[in-house]
């Protein structure tokens, strides 16, 4: 916490540091101790203060700051408020680049701003840059790096109120989900939701981030009721902003004019609003998950036309945000709907490119049964549930064509992927499919092994072993 306590007048070291700062600033301005002190204080008082032998009161510091022509904050912390404004403006620009541009370009901006914030001792801005770096890494599928950035941000903000830490918590939970750690992702999100709602820290923006992030892991865990409720709450909390990007640009422009006029406090407030709106641009990705959830529900109800429409909306929204990993996950579920609608060729055309093994020369071969899936879209480390789902669908298509050996390969590859994720309902269903396939081939003992394996993963539809649902926000 050294960044916060630098120059703390309550400590001897802080008083000595402020004394040295007063001496330097007074000398730079060509003032005598008497000129600095009068009319409220004496030259002797300034002398003892500059030597670090006096601990000045707030009133004395405000008097000295005014005489020196600087802010109280700059005198007590040694930080120029213009540096904070400049850093926040840069963070807003980096967030805009991530929202509308390229994640790697945004990451370069966040890296530069984080280093500067660390050099200047601005802890909050450094944490904001770390969250931005986590979001950039997550966007391009570098999940381990994303988790490390989010954890570092949480550590920096450990003594801050929970809403301030929610973006980092939310990011870490999503990274764990994309890594196939569904239960831990749900635990992180539900714990934060409970703390916000049960302890009176109701914050709509923070809750919106948490609820939208919980939809996907709930769906994959089989907790469909919880996923639907999260989507309902998220839609109710979603801000009614027609064009947040346009409004954010307006606030950035206003901030720059205010900075030029020396109105730093007003400029800071305008930049804070711009940054909040750029944060909300990411909500478009989260709201796409609500369409995704609706598509899933319609598919479960047998309304395949509406399911296809909702999933296409979700895919297009996610593609516009360059959320590549989410796009291919939605395409797996869209392929299932297309297959059920009798459009098998379209379904296969969506699935096959997602399950190719990348090679050094850019070539690709089909993955062997039981092996991990290394692909540009879905891998065992990123999107394992949907990689397993893609193999399951290809297995069903192969069965429908009478290609039993190919179907078995896909089912076993799916089983290998899903067993590490905790997607109990999917595993039970897959074991049933594999068992039925083996039984029809006369391989009774192998079929019984598959059925027994499935019983170990059996879960009632729509339930998990996650425990009680988190508290809901007050009405």
Tab-separated table of C-alpha atoms in Angstrom:
chain	number	residue	atom	x	y	z
A	1	UNK	CA	0.000	0.000	0.000
A	2	UNK	CA	3.009	2.266	-0.384
A	3	UNK	CA	1.365	4.022	-3.306
A	4	UNK	CA	-1.425	5.288	-1.093
A	5	UNK	CA	0.673	6.323	1.864
A	6	UNK	CA	3.308	8.260	-0.068
A	7	UNK	CA	3.533	11.659	1.543
A	8	UNK	CA	1.138	10.767	4.394
A	9	UNK	CA	1.567	13.704	6.770
A	10	UNK	CA	0.621	11.494	9.721
A	11	UNK	CA	3.964	9.684	9.532
A	12	UNK	CA	7.451	11.076	10.120
A	13	UNK	CA	8.566	9.890	6.674
A	14	UNK	CA	5.492	11.494	5.097
A	15	UNK	CA	6.101	14.825	6.858
A	16	UNK	CA	9.769	14.788	5.786
A	17	UNK	CA	8.781	14.046	2.171
A	18	UNK	CA	6.259	16.906	2.134
A	19	UNK	CA	8.876	19.203	3.685
A	20	UNK	CA	11.337	18.412	0.895
A	21	UNK	CA	8.604	18.992	-1.658
A	22	UNK	CA	7.717	22.402	-0.180
A	23	UNK	CA	11.393	23.402	-0.195
A	24	UNK	CA	11.834	22.357	-3.840
A	25	UNK	CA	8.673	24.106	-5.044
A	26	UNK	CA	9.398	27.282	-3.061
A	27	UNK	CA	12.940	27.458	-4.462
A	28	UNK	CA	11.729	26.850	-8.021
A	29	UNK	CA	9.335	29.785	-7.647
A	30	UNK	CA	11.952	32.103	-6.116
A	31	UNK	CA	9.951	32.658	-2.904
A	32	UNK	CA	11.392	33.333	0.547
A	33	UNK	CA	10.106	31.428	3.547
A	34	UNK	CA	8.410	34.606	4.765
A	35	UNK	CA	6.677	35.183	1.411
A	36	UNK	CA	5.397	31.616	1.443
A	37	UNK	CA	4.257	31.768	5.059
A	38	UNK	CA	2.481	35.109	5.284
A	39	UNK	CA	-0.052	36.168	6.273
A	40	UNK	CA	-1.217	33.085	8.168
A	41	UNK	CA	2.112	31.546	9.255
A	42	UNK	CA	5.703	32.529	10.099
A	43	UNK	CA	8.966	31.958	8.269
A	44	UNK	CA	10.137	29.890	11.256
A	45	UNK	CA	7.167	27.554	10.821
A	46	UNK	CA	7.978	27.034	7.143
A	47	UNK	CA	11.600	26.382	8.086
A	48	UNK	CA	10.674	23.635	10.573
A	49	UNK	CA	8.258	22.158	8.046
A	50	UNK	CA	10.889	22.083	5.271
A	51	UNK	CA	13.342	20.346	7.591
A	52	UNK	CA	10.769	17.656	8.345
A	53	UNK	CA	10.503	18.575	12.022
A	54	UNK	CA	6.854	19.667	11.842
A	55	UNK	CA	3.752	17.769	10.817
A	56	UNK	CA	1.581	20.383	9.103
A	57	UNK	CA	-2.195	20.493	9.466
A	58	UNK	CA	-4.512	20.246	6.474
A	59	UNK	CA	-5.239	23.973	6.778
A	60	UNK	CA	-1.509	24.775	6.621
A	61	UNK	CA	-1.020	22.527	3.598
A	62	UNK	CA	-3.941	24.124	1.771
A	63	UNK	CA	-2.491	27.570	2.481
A	64	UNK	CA	0.947	26.530	1.203
A	65	UNK	CA	-0.541	24.866	-1.897
A	66	UNK	CA	-2.423	28.032	-2.769
A	67	UNK	CA	0.706	30.190	-2.315
A	68	UNK	CA	2.715	27.760	-4.475
A	69	UNK	CA	0.029	27.731	-7.191
A	70	UNK	CA	-0.648	23.985	-7.088
A	71	UNK	CA	-3.475	21.748	-5.836
A	72	UNK	CA	-3.651	20.353	-2.316
A	73	UNK	CA	-3.483	16.837	-3.818
A	74	UNK	CA	-0.301	17.602	-5.739
A	75	UNK	CA	1.371	19.034	-2.650
A	76	UNK	CA	0.441	16.089	-0.396
A	77	UNK	CA	1.022	13.262	-2.892
A	78	UNK	CA	3.560	14.708	-5.288
A	79	UNK	CA	1.310	13.674	-8.164
A	80	UNK	CA	0.245	16.116	-10.797
A	81	UNK	CA	-3.555	15.832	-11.257
A	82	UNK	CA	-2.984	16.454	-14.950
A	83	UNK	CA	-1.107	13.135	-15.035
A	84	UNK	CA	-4.187	11.350	-13.685
A	85	UNK	CA	-6.424	13.035	-16.250
A	86	UNK	CA	-4.012	12.138	-19.032
A	87	UNK	CA	-3.833	8.513	-17.893
A	88	UNK	CA	-7.613	8.190	-17.685
A	89	UNK	CA	-8.004	9.727	-21.129
A	90	UNK	CA	-5.530	7.159	-22.442
A	91	UNK	CA	-7.392	4.310	-20.740
A	92	UNK	CA	-10.631	5.515	-22.313
A	93	UNK	CA	-8.989	5.519	-25.737
A	94	UNK	CA	-7.597	2.017	-25.171
A	95	UNK	CA	-11.032	0.781	-24.126
A	96	UNK	CA	-12.516	2.362	-27.256
A	97	UNK	CA	-9.902	0.566	-29.377
A	98	UNK	CA	-10.824	-2.754	-27.760
A	99	UNK	CA	-14.541	-2.110	-28.249
A	100	UNK	CA	-14.352	-1.075	-31.897
A	101	UNK	CA	-10.884	-1.978	-33.142
A	102	UNK	CA	-8.203	-4.616	-32.725
A	103	UNK	CA	-7.508	-6.369	-29.406
A	104	UNK	CA	-3.743	-6.490	-29.987
A	105	UNK	CA	-3.573	-2.769	-30.704
A	106	UNK	CA	-5.618	-2.124	-27.565
A	107	UNK	CA	-3.287	-4.370	-25.540
A	108	UNK	CA	-0.275	-2.305	-26.631
A	109	UNK	CA	-2.019	0.846	-25.392
A	110	UNK	CA	-2.962	-0.763	-22.062
A	111	UNK	CA	0.632	-2.034	-21.572
A	112	UNK	CA	2.040	1.451	-22.080
A	113	UNK	CA	-0.522	3.033	-19.740
A	114	UNK	CA	0.006	0.396	-17.048
A	115	UNK	CA	3.755	1.019	-17.042
A	116	UNK	CA	3.218	4.761	-16.777
A	117	UNK	CA	0.646	4.371	-13.996
A	118	UNK	CA	3.098	2.199	-12.053
A	119	UNK	CA	5.899	4.727	-12.545
A	120	UNK	CA	3.710	7.599	-11.332
A	121	UNK	CA	2.222	5.621	-8.442
A	122	UNK	CA	-1.406	5.670	-9.642
A	123	UNK	CA	-2.822	2.440	-8.293
A	124	UNK	CA	-6.416	2.660	-9.542
A	125	UNK	CA	-5.355	3.504	-13.096
A	126	UNK	CA	-2.868	0.640	-13.021
A	127	UNK	CA	-5.640	-1.770	-11.975
A	128	UNK	CA	-7.886	-0.458	-14.761
A	129	UNK	CA	-5.113	-1.081	-17.282
A	130	UNK	CA	-4.636	-4.621	-15.950
A	131	UNK	CA	-8.331	-5.391	-16.425
A	132	UNK	CA	-8.057	-3.994	-19.950
A	133	UNK	CA	-5.088	-6.263	-20.655
A	134	UNK	CA	-7.077	-9.214	-19.312
A	135	UNK	CA	-9.972	-8.380	-21.631
A	136	UNK	CA	-7.598	-8.124	-24.600
A	137	UNK	CA	-5.952	-11.462	-23.814
A	138	UNK	CA	-9.342	-13.115	-23.372
A	139	UNK	CA	-10.582	-11.705	-26.677
A	140	UNK	CA	-7.752	-13.455	-28.546
A	141	UNK	CA	-8.022	-16.689	-26.529
A	142	UNK	CA	-4.914	-16.292	-24.300
A	143	UNK	CA	-6.755	-17.447	-21.185
A	144	UNK	CA	-3.826	-18.058	-18.817
A	145	UNK	CA	-2.492	-14.557	-19.484
A	146	UNK	CA	-5.991	-13.114	-19.019
A	147	UNK	CA	-6.377	-14.778	-15.605
A	148	UNK	CA	-2.986	-13.463	-14.486
A	149	UNK	CA	-3.948	-9.882	-15.402
A	150	UNK	CA	-7.313	-10.110	-13.620
A	151	UNK	CA	-5.730	-11.597	-10.496
A	152	UNK	CA	-3.152	-8.802	-10.403
A	153	UNK	CA	-5.936	-6.209	-10.670
A	154	UNK	CA	-7.894	-7.846	-7.832
A	155	UNK	CA	-4.794	-7.845	-5.652
A	156	UNK	CA	-4.234	-4.129	-6.264
A	157	UNK	CA	-7.868	-3.379	-5.353
A	158	UNK	CA	-8.082	-5.769	-2.409
A	159	UNK	CA	-9.184	-3.050	0.044
A	160	UNK	CA	-11.651	-1.393	-2.358
A	161	UNK	CA	-15.462	-1.911	-2.241
A	162	UNK	CA	-16.664	-4.986	-4.137
A	163	UNK	CA	-18.254	-3.094	-7.088
A	164	UNK	CA	-14.821	-1.681	-7.919
A	165	UNK	CA	-13.414	-5.228	-8.131
A	166	UNK	CA	-16.307	-6.751	-10.107
A	167	UNK	CA	-14.811	-6.212	-13.612
A	168	UNK	CA	-11.715	-8.174	-12.571
A	169	UNK	CA	-13.765	-10.895	-10.836
A	170	UNK	CA	-16.073	-11.172	-13.820
A	171	UNK	CA	-13.117	-11.414	-16.205
A	172	UNK	CA	-11.438	-14.129	-14.154
A	173	UNK	CA	-14.682	-16.133	-13.947
A	174	UNK	CA	-15.156	-15.967	-17.726
A	175	UNK	CA	-11.547	-17.058	-18.290
A	176	UNK	CA	-12.079	-20.092	-16.027
A	177	UNK	CA	-15.315	-20.898	-17.858
A	178	UNK	CA	-13.605	-20.756	-21.248
A	179	UNK	CA	-10.896	-23.040	-19.851
A	180	UNK	CA	-13.582	-25.619	-19.039
A	181	UNK	CA	-13.626	-24.965	-15.266
A	182	UNK	CA	-17.388	-24.483	-15.090
A	183	UNK	CA	-18.007	-25.070	-11.414
A	184	UNK	CA	-15.300	-22.671	-10.260
A	185	UNK	CA	-16.542	-20.021	-12.683
A	186	UNK	CA	-20.051	-20.301	-11.204
A	187	UNK	CA	-18.621	-20.178	-7.690
A	188	UNK	CA	-16.774	-16.897	-8.375
A	189	UNK	CA	-19.818	-15.242	-9.950
A	190	UNK	CA	-22.366	-16.458	-7.397
A	191	UNK	CA	-20.150	-15.449	-4.473
A	192	UNK	CA	-19.867	-11.902	-5.824
A	193	UNK	CA	-23.624	-11.695	-6.590
A	194	UNK	CA	-24.453	-12.917	-3.089
A	195	UNK	CA	-22.143	-10.395	-1.468
A	196	UNK	CA	-23.562	-7.525	-3.535
A	197	UNK	CA	-27.216	-8.382	-2.958
A	198	UNK	CA	-27.118	-9.751	0.576
A	199	UNK	CA	-24.951	-6.996	2.076
A	200	UNK	CA	-26.758	-4.007	0.592
A	201	UNK	CA	-24.057	-3.255	-2.009
A	202	UNK	CA	-26.646	-3.187	-4.792
A	203	UNK	CA	-24.897	-1.830	-7.866
A	204	UNK	CA	-26.782	-2.252	-11.184
A	205	UNK	CA	-23.682	-1.999	-13.386
A	206	UNK	CA	-21.773	-4.561	-11.353
A	207	UNK	CA	-24.766	-6.897	-11.197
A	208	UNK	CA	-25.290	-6.659	-14.948
A	209	UNK	CA	-21.696	-7.760	-15.559
A	210	UNK	CA	-22.067	-10.702	-13.154
A	211	UNK	CA	-25.482	-11.912	-14.338
A	212	UNK	CA	-24.559	-11.849	-18.019
A	213	UNK	CA	-21.296	-13.681	-17.303
A	214	UNK	CA	-23.145	-16.432	-15.418
A	215	UNK	CA	-25.451	-17.420	-18.301
A	216	UNK	CA	-22.951	-19.495	-20.298
A	217	UNK	CA	-21.508	-21.586	-17.410
A	218	UNK	CA	-25.022	-22.206	-16.096
A	219	UNK	CA	-26.095	-23.481	-19.511
A	220	UNK	CA	-23.130	-25.814	-19.790
A	221	UNK	CA	-23.614	-27.071	-16.227
A	222	UNK	CA	-27.218	-27.940	-17.047
A	223	UNK	CA	-28.618	-25.276	-14.684
A	224	UNK	CA	-31.060	-24.009	-17.292
A	225	UNK	CA	-33.426	-22.415	-14.799
A	226	UNK	CA	-30.650	-20.338	-13.306
A	227	UNK	CA	-29.395	-19.362	-16.754
A	228	UNK	CA	-32.865	-18.172	-17.787
A	229	UNK	CA	-33.262	-16.162	-14.573
A	230	UNK	CA	-29.842	-14.547	-15.032
A	231	UNK	CA	-30.754	-13.567	-18.587
A	232	UNK	CA	-34.054	-12.084	-17.370
A	233	UNK	CA	-32.317	-10.041	-14.655
A	234	UNK	CA	-29.591	-8.911	-17.055
A	235	UNK	CA	-32.088	-7.654	-19.607
A	236	UNK	CA	-33.950	-5.757	-16.870
A	237	UNK	CA	-30.706	-4.101	-15.737
A	238	UNK	CA	-29.342	-3.312	-19.220
A	239	UNK	CA	-28.861	0.437	-19.661
A	240	UNK	CA	-31.102	2.161	-22.181
A	241	UNK	CA	-28.387	3.871	-24.201
A	242	UNK	CA	-29.139	4.193	-27.930
A	243	UNK	CA	-25.534	4.734	-29.026
A	244	UNK	CA	-23.075	4.557	-26.120
A	245	UNK	CA	-20.112	4.939	-28.479
A	246	UNK	CA	-21.403	8.259	-29.795
A	247	UNK	CA	-22.141	9.590	-26.304
A	248	UNK	CA	-18.721	8.434	-25.098
A	249	UNK	CA	-17.012	10.321	-27.928
A	250	UNK	CA	-18.977	13.414	-26.917
A	251	UNK	CA	-17.768	13.134	-23.321
A	252	UNK	CA	-14.165	12.626	-24.484
A	253	UNK	CA	-14.360	15.761	-26.612
A	254	UNK	CA	-15.838	17.764	-23.747
A	255	UNK	CA	-13.104	16.477	-21.427
A	256	UNK	CA	-10.396	17.690	-23.757
A	257	UNK	CA	-11.852	21.202	-23.883
A	258	UNK	CA	-12.148	21.254	-20.089
A	259	UNK	CA	-8.529	20.140	-19.694
A	260	UNK	CA	-7.421	22.933	-22.001
A	261	UNK	CA	-9.275	25.394	-19.773
A	262	UNK	CA	-7.662	23.988	-16.632
A	263	UNK	CA	-10.964	22.614	-15.293
A	264	UNK	CA	-9.459	19.273	-14.319
A	265	UNK	CA	-12.160	18.074	-11.905
A	266	UNK	CA	-14.890	18.553	-14.511
A	267	UNK	CA	-12.704	16.949	-17.185
A	268	UNK	CA	-12.133	13.949	-14.927
A	269	UNK	CA	-15.888	13.543	-14.399
A	270	UNK	CA	-16.485	13.705	-18.157
A	271	UNK	CA	-13.795	11.107	-18.807
A	272	UNK	CA	-15.250	8.835	-16.134
A	273	UNK	CA	-18.596	8.946	-17.944
A	274	UNK	CA	-16.932	8.191	-21.280
A	275	UNK	CA	-15.090	5.233	-19.785
A	276	UNK	CA	-18.300	3.903	-18.236
A	277	UNK	CA	-19.995	4.027	-21.638
A	278	UNK	CA	-17.105	2.252	-23.344
A	279	UNK	CA	-17.383	-0.408	-20.656
A	280	UNK	CA	-21.052	-0.728	-21.575
A	281	UNK	CA	-20.086	-1.428	-25.180
A	282	UNK	CA	-18.841	-4.776	-23.915
A	283	UNK	CA	-22.382	-5.394	-22.709
A	284	UNK	CA	-23.303	-5.936	-26.361
A	285	UNK	CA	-21.248	-9.122	-26.092
A	286	UNK	CA	-23.034	-10.016	-22.874
A	287	UNK	CA	-26.469	-9.268	-24.303
A	288	UNK	CA	-25.620	-11.566	-27.199
A	289	UNK	CA	-25.486	-14.284	-24.549
A	290	UNK	CA	-29.118	-13.521	-23.738
A	291	UNK	CA	-30.079	-14.170	-27.379
A	292	UNK	CA	-27.883	-17.276	-27.200
A	293	UNK	CA	-29.802	-18.438	-24.133
A	294	UNK	CA	-33.154	-17.772	-25.802
A	295	UNK	CA	-32.053	-19.769	-28.821
A	296	UNK	CA	-31.104	-22.659	-26.556
A	297	UNK	CA	-34.471	-22.544	-24.765
A	298	UNK	CA	-36.394	-22.476	-28.066
A	299	UNK	CA	-34.353	-25.440	-29.283
A	300	UNK	CA	-35.211	-27.373	-26.123
A	301	UNK	CA	-38.893	-26.545	-26.655
A	302	UNK	CA	-38.733	-27.777	-30.250
A	303	UNK	CA	-39.296	-24.325	-31.772
A	304	UNK	CA	-36.370	-24.702	-34.158
A	305	UNK	CA	-37.198	-21.773	-36.418
A	306	UNK	CA	-37.116	-19.297	-33.521
A	307	UNK	CA	-34.043	-21.038	-32.101
A	308	UNK	CA	-32.178	-20.580	-35.388
A	309	UNK	CA	-33.174	-16.914	-35.547
A	310	UNK	CA	-31.996	-16.151	-31.977
A	311	UNK	CA	-28.727	-18.047	-32.432
A	312	UNK	CA	-28.001	-16.208	-35.690
A	313	UNK	CA	-28.596	-12.878	-33.913
A	314	UNK	CA	-26.214	-13.928	-31.131
A	315	UNK	CA	-23.582	-15.070	-33.637
A	316	UNK	CA	-23.771	-11.819	-35.616
A	317	UNK	CA	-23.551	-9.684	-32.456
A	318	UNK	CA	-20.532	-11.620	-31.242
A	319	UNK	CA	-18.867	-11.543	-34.668
A	320	UNK	CA	-19.252	-7.752	-34.762
A	321	UNK	CA	-17.327	-7.643	-31.463
A	322	UNK	CA	-14.649	-10.028	-32.811
A	323	UNK	CA	-15.430	-12.423	-29.948
A	324	UNK	CA	-14.116	-15.344	-31.986
A	325	UNK	CA	-14.301	-18.066	-29.339
A	326	UNK	CA	-17.902	-17.249	-28.482
A	327	UNK	CA	-18.808	-17.168	-32.175
A	328	UNK	CA	-17.679	-20.748	-32.741
A	329	UNK	CA	-19.463	-21.907	-29.588
A	330	UNK	CA	-22.727	-20.452	-30.861
A	331	UNK	CA	-22.082	-22.084	-34.240
A	332	UNK	CA	-21.953	-25.495	-32.568
A	333	UNK	CA	-25.432	-24.940	-31.114
A	334	UNK	CA	-26.653	-23.510	-34.408
A	335	UNK	CA	-25.348	-26.632	-36.160
A	336	UNK	CA	-27.439	-28.768	-33.797
A	337	UNK	CA	-30.564	-26.792	-34.750
A	338	UNK	CA	-29.746	-27.077	-38.469
A	339	UNK	CA	-29.268	-30.847	-38.164
A	340	UNK	CA	-32.599	-31.187	-36.390
A	341	UNK	CA	-34.209	-29.153	-39.173
A	342	UNK	CA	-32.888	-31.661	-41.725
A	343	UNK	CA	-30.118	-29.396	-43.050
A	344	UNK	CA	-27.309	-31.821	-42.315
A	345	UNK	CA	-24.889	-30.527	-44.951
A	346	UNK	CA	-25.086	-26.991	-43.506
A	347	UNK	CA	-24.526	-28.328	-40.001
A	348	UNK	CA	-21.489	-30.317	-41.067
A	349	UNK	CA	-20.090	-27.310	-42.934
A	350	UNK	CA	-20.210	-25.335	-39.678
A	351	UNK	CA	-18.680	-28.061	-37.524
A	352	UNK	CA	-15.812	-29.522	-39.525
A	353	UNK	CA	-13.665	-26.339	-39.695
A	354	UNK	CA	-13.887	-26.063	-35.893
A	355	UNK	CA	-12.329	-29.481	-35.282
A	356	UNK	CA	-9.153	-29.480	-37.351
A	357	UNK	CA	-5.728	-30.072	-35.899
A	358	UNK	CA	-3.500	-27.056	-36.601
A	359	UNK	CA	-0.118	-27.851	-38.152
A	360	UNK	CA	3.025	-25.823	-38.687
A	361	UNK	CA	2.416	-25.424	-42.408
A	362	UNK	CA	-1.223	-24.493	-42.033
A	363	UNK	CA	-2.483	-27.934	-43.062
A	364	UNK	CA	-5.027	-29.867	-41.038
A	365	UNK	CA	-6.071	-33.436	-40.341
A	366	UNK	CA	-9.061	-34.795	-38.492
A	367	UNK	CA	-8.373	-35.414	-34.835
A	368	UNK	CA	-8.180	-39.005	-33.684
A	369	UNK	CA	-10.642	-40.471	-31.210
A	370	UNK	CA	-9.812	-39.860	-27.584
A	371	UNK	CA	-7.204	-37.199	-28.302
A	372	UNK	CA	-7.335	-33.535	-27.341
A	373	UNK	CA	-8.698	-31.200	-29.951
A	374	UNK	CA	-6.268	-28.537	-31.091
A	375	UNK	CA	-8.068	-26.070	-33.296
A	376	UNK	CA	-8.176	-22.440	-34.217
A	377	UNK	CA	-11.710	-22.227	-32.859
A	378	UNK	CA	-12.197	-24.854	-30.131
A	379	UNK	CA	-9.597	-26.669	-28.049
A	380	UNK	CA	-9.397	-28.792	-24.924
A	381	UNK	CA	-8.186	-25.665	-23.093
A	382	UNK	CA	-10.598	-23.175	-24.682
A	383	UNK	CA	-14.204	-24.147	-25.373
A	384	UNK	CA	-13.904	-27.802	-24.349
A	385	UNK	CA	-17.659	-28.202	-23.760
A	386	UNK	CA	-18.514	-27.029	-27.255
A	387	UNK	CA	-15.635	-28.963	-28.805
A	388	UNK	CA	-17.168	-32.034	-27.196
A	389	UNK	CA	-20.570	-30.960	-28.464
A	390	UNK	CA	-19.234	-30.631	-32.008
A	391	UNK	CA	-17.845	-34.167	-31.899
A	392	UNK	CA	-21.174	-35.410	-30.523
A	393	UNK	CA	-23.095	-33.812	-33.399
A	394	UNK	CA	-20.682	-35.202	-35.991
A	395	UNK	CA	-21.134	-38.595	-34.347
A	396	UNK	CA	-24.917	-38.318	-34.710
A	397	UNK	CA	-24.543	-37.299	-38.368
A	398	UNK	CA	-22.217	-40.257	-38.983
A	399	UNK	CA	-24.711	-42.627	-37.318
A	400	UNK	CA	-27.514	-41.316	-39.527
A	401	UNK	CA	-25.336	-42.161	-42.538
A	402	UNK	CA	-24.617	-45.647	-41.215
A	403	UNK	CA	-20.929	-44.883	-40.544
A	404	UNK	CA	-20.681	-46.598	-37.157
A	405	UNK	CA	-16.864	-46.536	-36.839
A	406	UNK	CA	-16.702	-42.794	-37.536
A	407	UNK	CA	-19.545	-42.170	-35.091
A	408	UNK	CA	-17.713	-44.091	-32.346
A	409	UNK	CA	-14.542	-42.063	-32.948
A	410	UNK	CA	-16.436	-38.819	-32.531
A	411	UNK	CA	-18.292	-40.007	-29.414
A	412	UNK	CA	-15.061	-41.094	-27.721
A	413	UNK	CA	-13.335	-37.832	-28.641
A	414	UNK	CA	-16.298	-35.973	-27.146
A	415	UNK	CA	-16.151	-38.064	-23.973
A	416	UNK	CA	-12.445	-37.303	-23.522
A	417	UNK	CA	-13.111	-33.569	-23.795
A	418	UNK	CA	-16.175	-33.390	-21.573
A	419	UNK	CA	-14.985	-35.424	-18.595
A	420	UNK	CA	-12.680	-32.626	-17.398
A	421	UNK	CA	-15.411	-29.959	-17.482
A	422	UNK	CA	-18.107	-31.234	-15.116
A	423	UNK	CA	-20.846	-30.936	-17.762
A	424	UNK	CA	-22.742	-33.806	-16.123
A	425	UNK	CA	-25.868	-33.806	-18.280
A	426	UNK	CA	-23.887	-33.798	-21.535
A	427	UNK	CA	-21.664	-36.621	-20.305
A	428	UNK	CA	-24.610	-38.811	-19.295
A	429	UNK	CA	-26.278	-38.284	-22.667
A	430	UNK	CA	-23.050	-38.997	-24.551
A	431	UNK	CA	-22.483	-42.252	-22.688
A	432	UNK	CA	-26.025	-43.307	-23.579
A	433	UNK	CA	-25.385	-42.568	-27.272
A	434	UNK	CA	-22.100	-44.493	-27.227
A	435	UNK	CA	-23.683	-47.402	-25.345
A	436	UNK	CA	-26.585	-47.627	-27.810
A	437	UNK	CA	-24.153	-47.574	-30.742
A	438	UNK	CA	-22.027	-50.354	-29.245
A	439	UNK	CA	-25.077	-52.447	-28.294
A	440	UNK	CA	-26.439	-52.297	-31.840
A	441	UNK	CA	-23.035	-53.499	-33.073
A	442	UNK	CA	-23.285	-56.536	-30.747
A	443	UNK	CA	-20.518	-55.306	-28.429
A	444	UNK	CA	-22.568	-55.882	-25.298
A	445	UNK	CA	-19.794	-55.709	-22.686
A	446	UNK	CA	-18.403	-52.450	-24.096
A	447	UNK	CA	-21.942	-51.055	-24.219
A	448	UNK	CA	-22.480	-51.945	-20.537
A	449	UNK	CA	-19.229	-50.151	-19.640
A	450	UNK	CA	-20.440	-47.031	-21.442
A	451	UNK	CA	-23.826	-47.133	-19.676
A	452	UNK	CA	-22.158	-47.588	-16.266
A	453	UNK	CA	-19.857	-44.687	-17.042
A	454	UNK	CA	-22.891	-42.556	-17.883
A	455	UNK	CA	-24.658	-43.412	-14.622
A	456	UNK	CA	-21.765	-41.831	-12.771
A	457	UNK	CA	-22.513	-38.559	-14.523
A	458	UNK	CA	-26.285	-38.709	-14.320
A	459	UNK	CA	-28.018	-35.457	-13.356
A	460	UNK	CA	-31.666	-34.458	-13.437
A	461	UNK	CA	-32.453	-31.992	-16.248
A	462	UNK	CA	-31.941	-28.387	-15.207
A	463	UNK	CA	-30.078	-29.139	-11.980
A	464	UNK	CA	-26.497	-29.046	-10.775
A	465	UNK	CA	-24.728	-29.592	-7.467
A	466	UNK	CA	-23.888	-25.903	-7.204
A	467	UNK	CA	-25.894	-25.355	-4.018
A	468	UNK	CA	-28.554	-22.683	-3.416
A	469	UNK	CA	-29.049	-20.032	-6.075
A	470	UNK	CA	-27.507	-16.637	-5.253
A	471	UNK	CA	-29.584	-13.913	-3.632
A	472	UNK	CA	-31.551	-11.720	-6.043
A	473	UNK	CA	-31.387	-7.915	-6.106
A	474	UNK	CA	-33.946	-6.058	-3.996
A	475	UNK	CA	-37.192	-5.175	-5.772
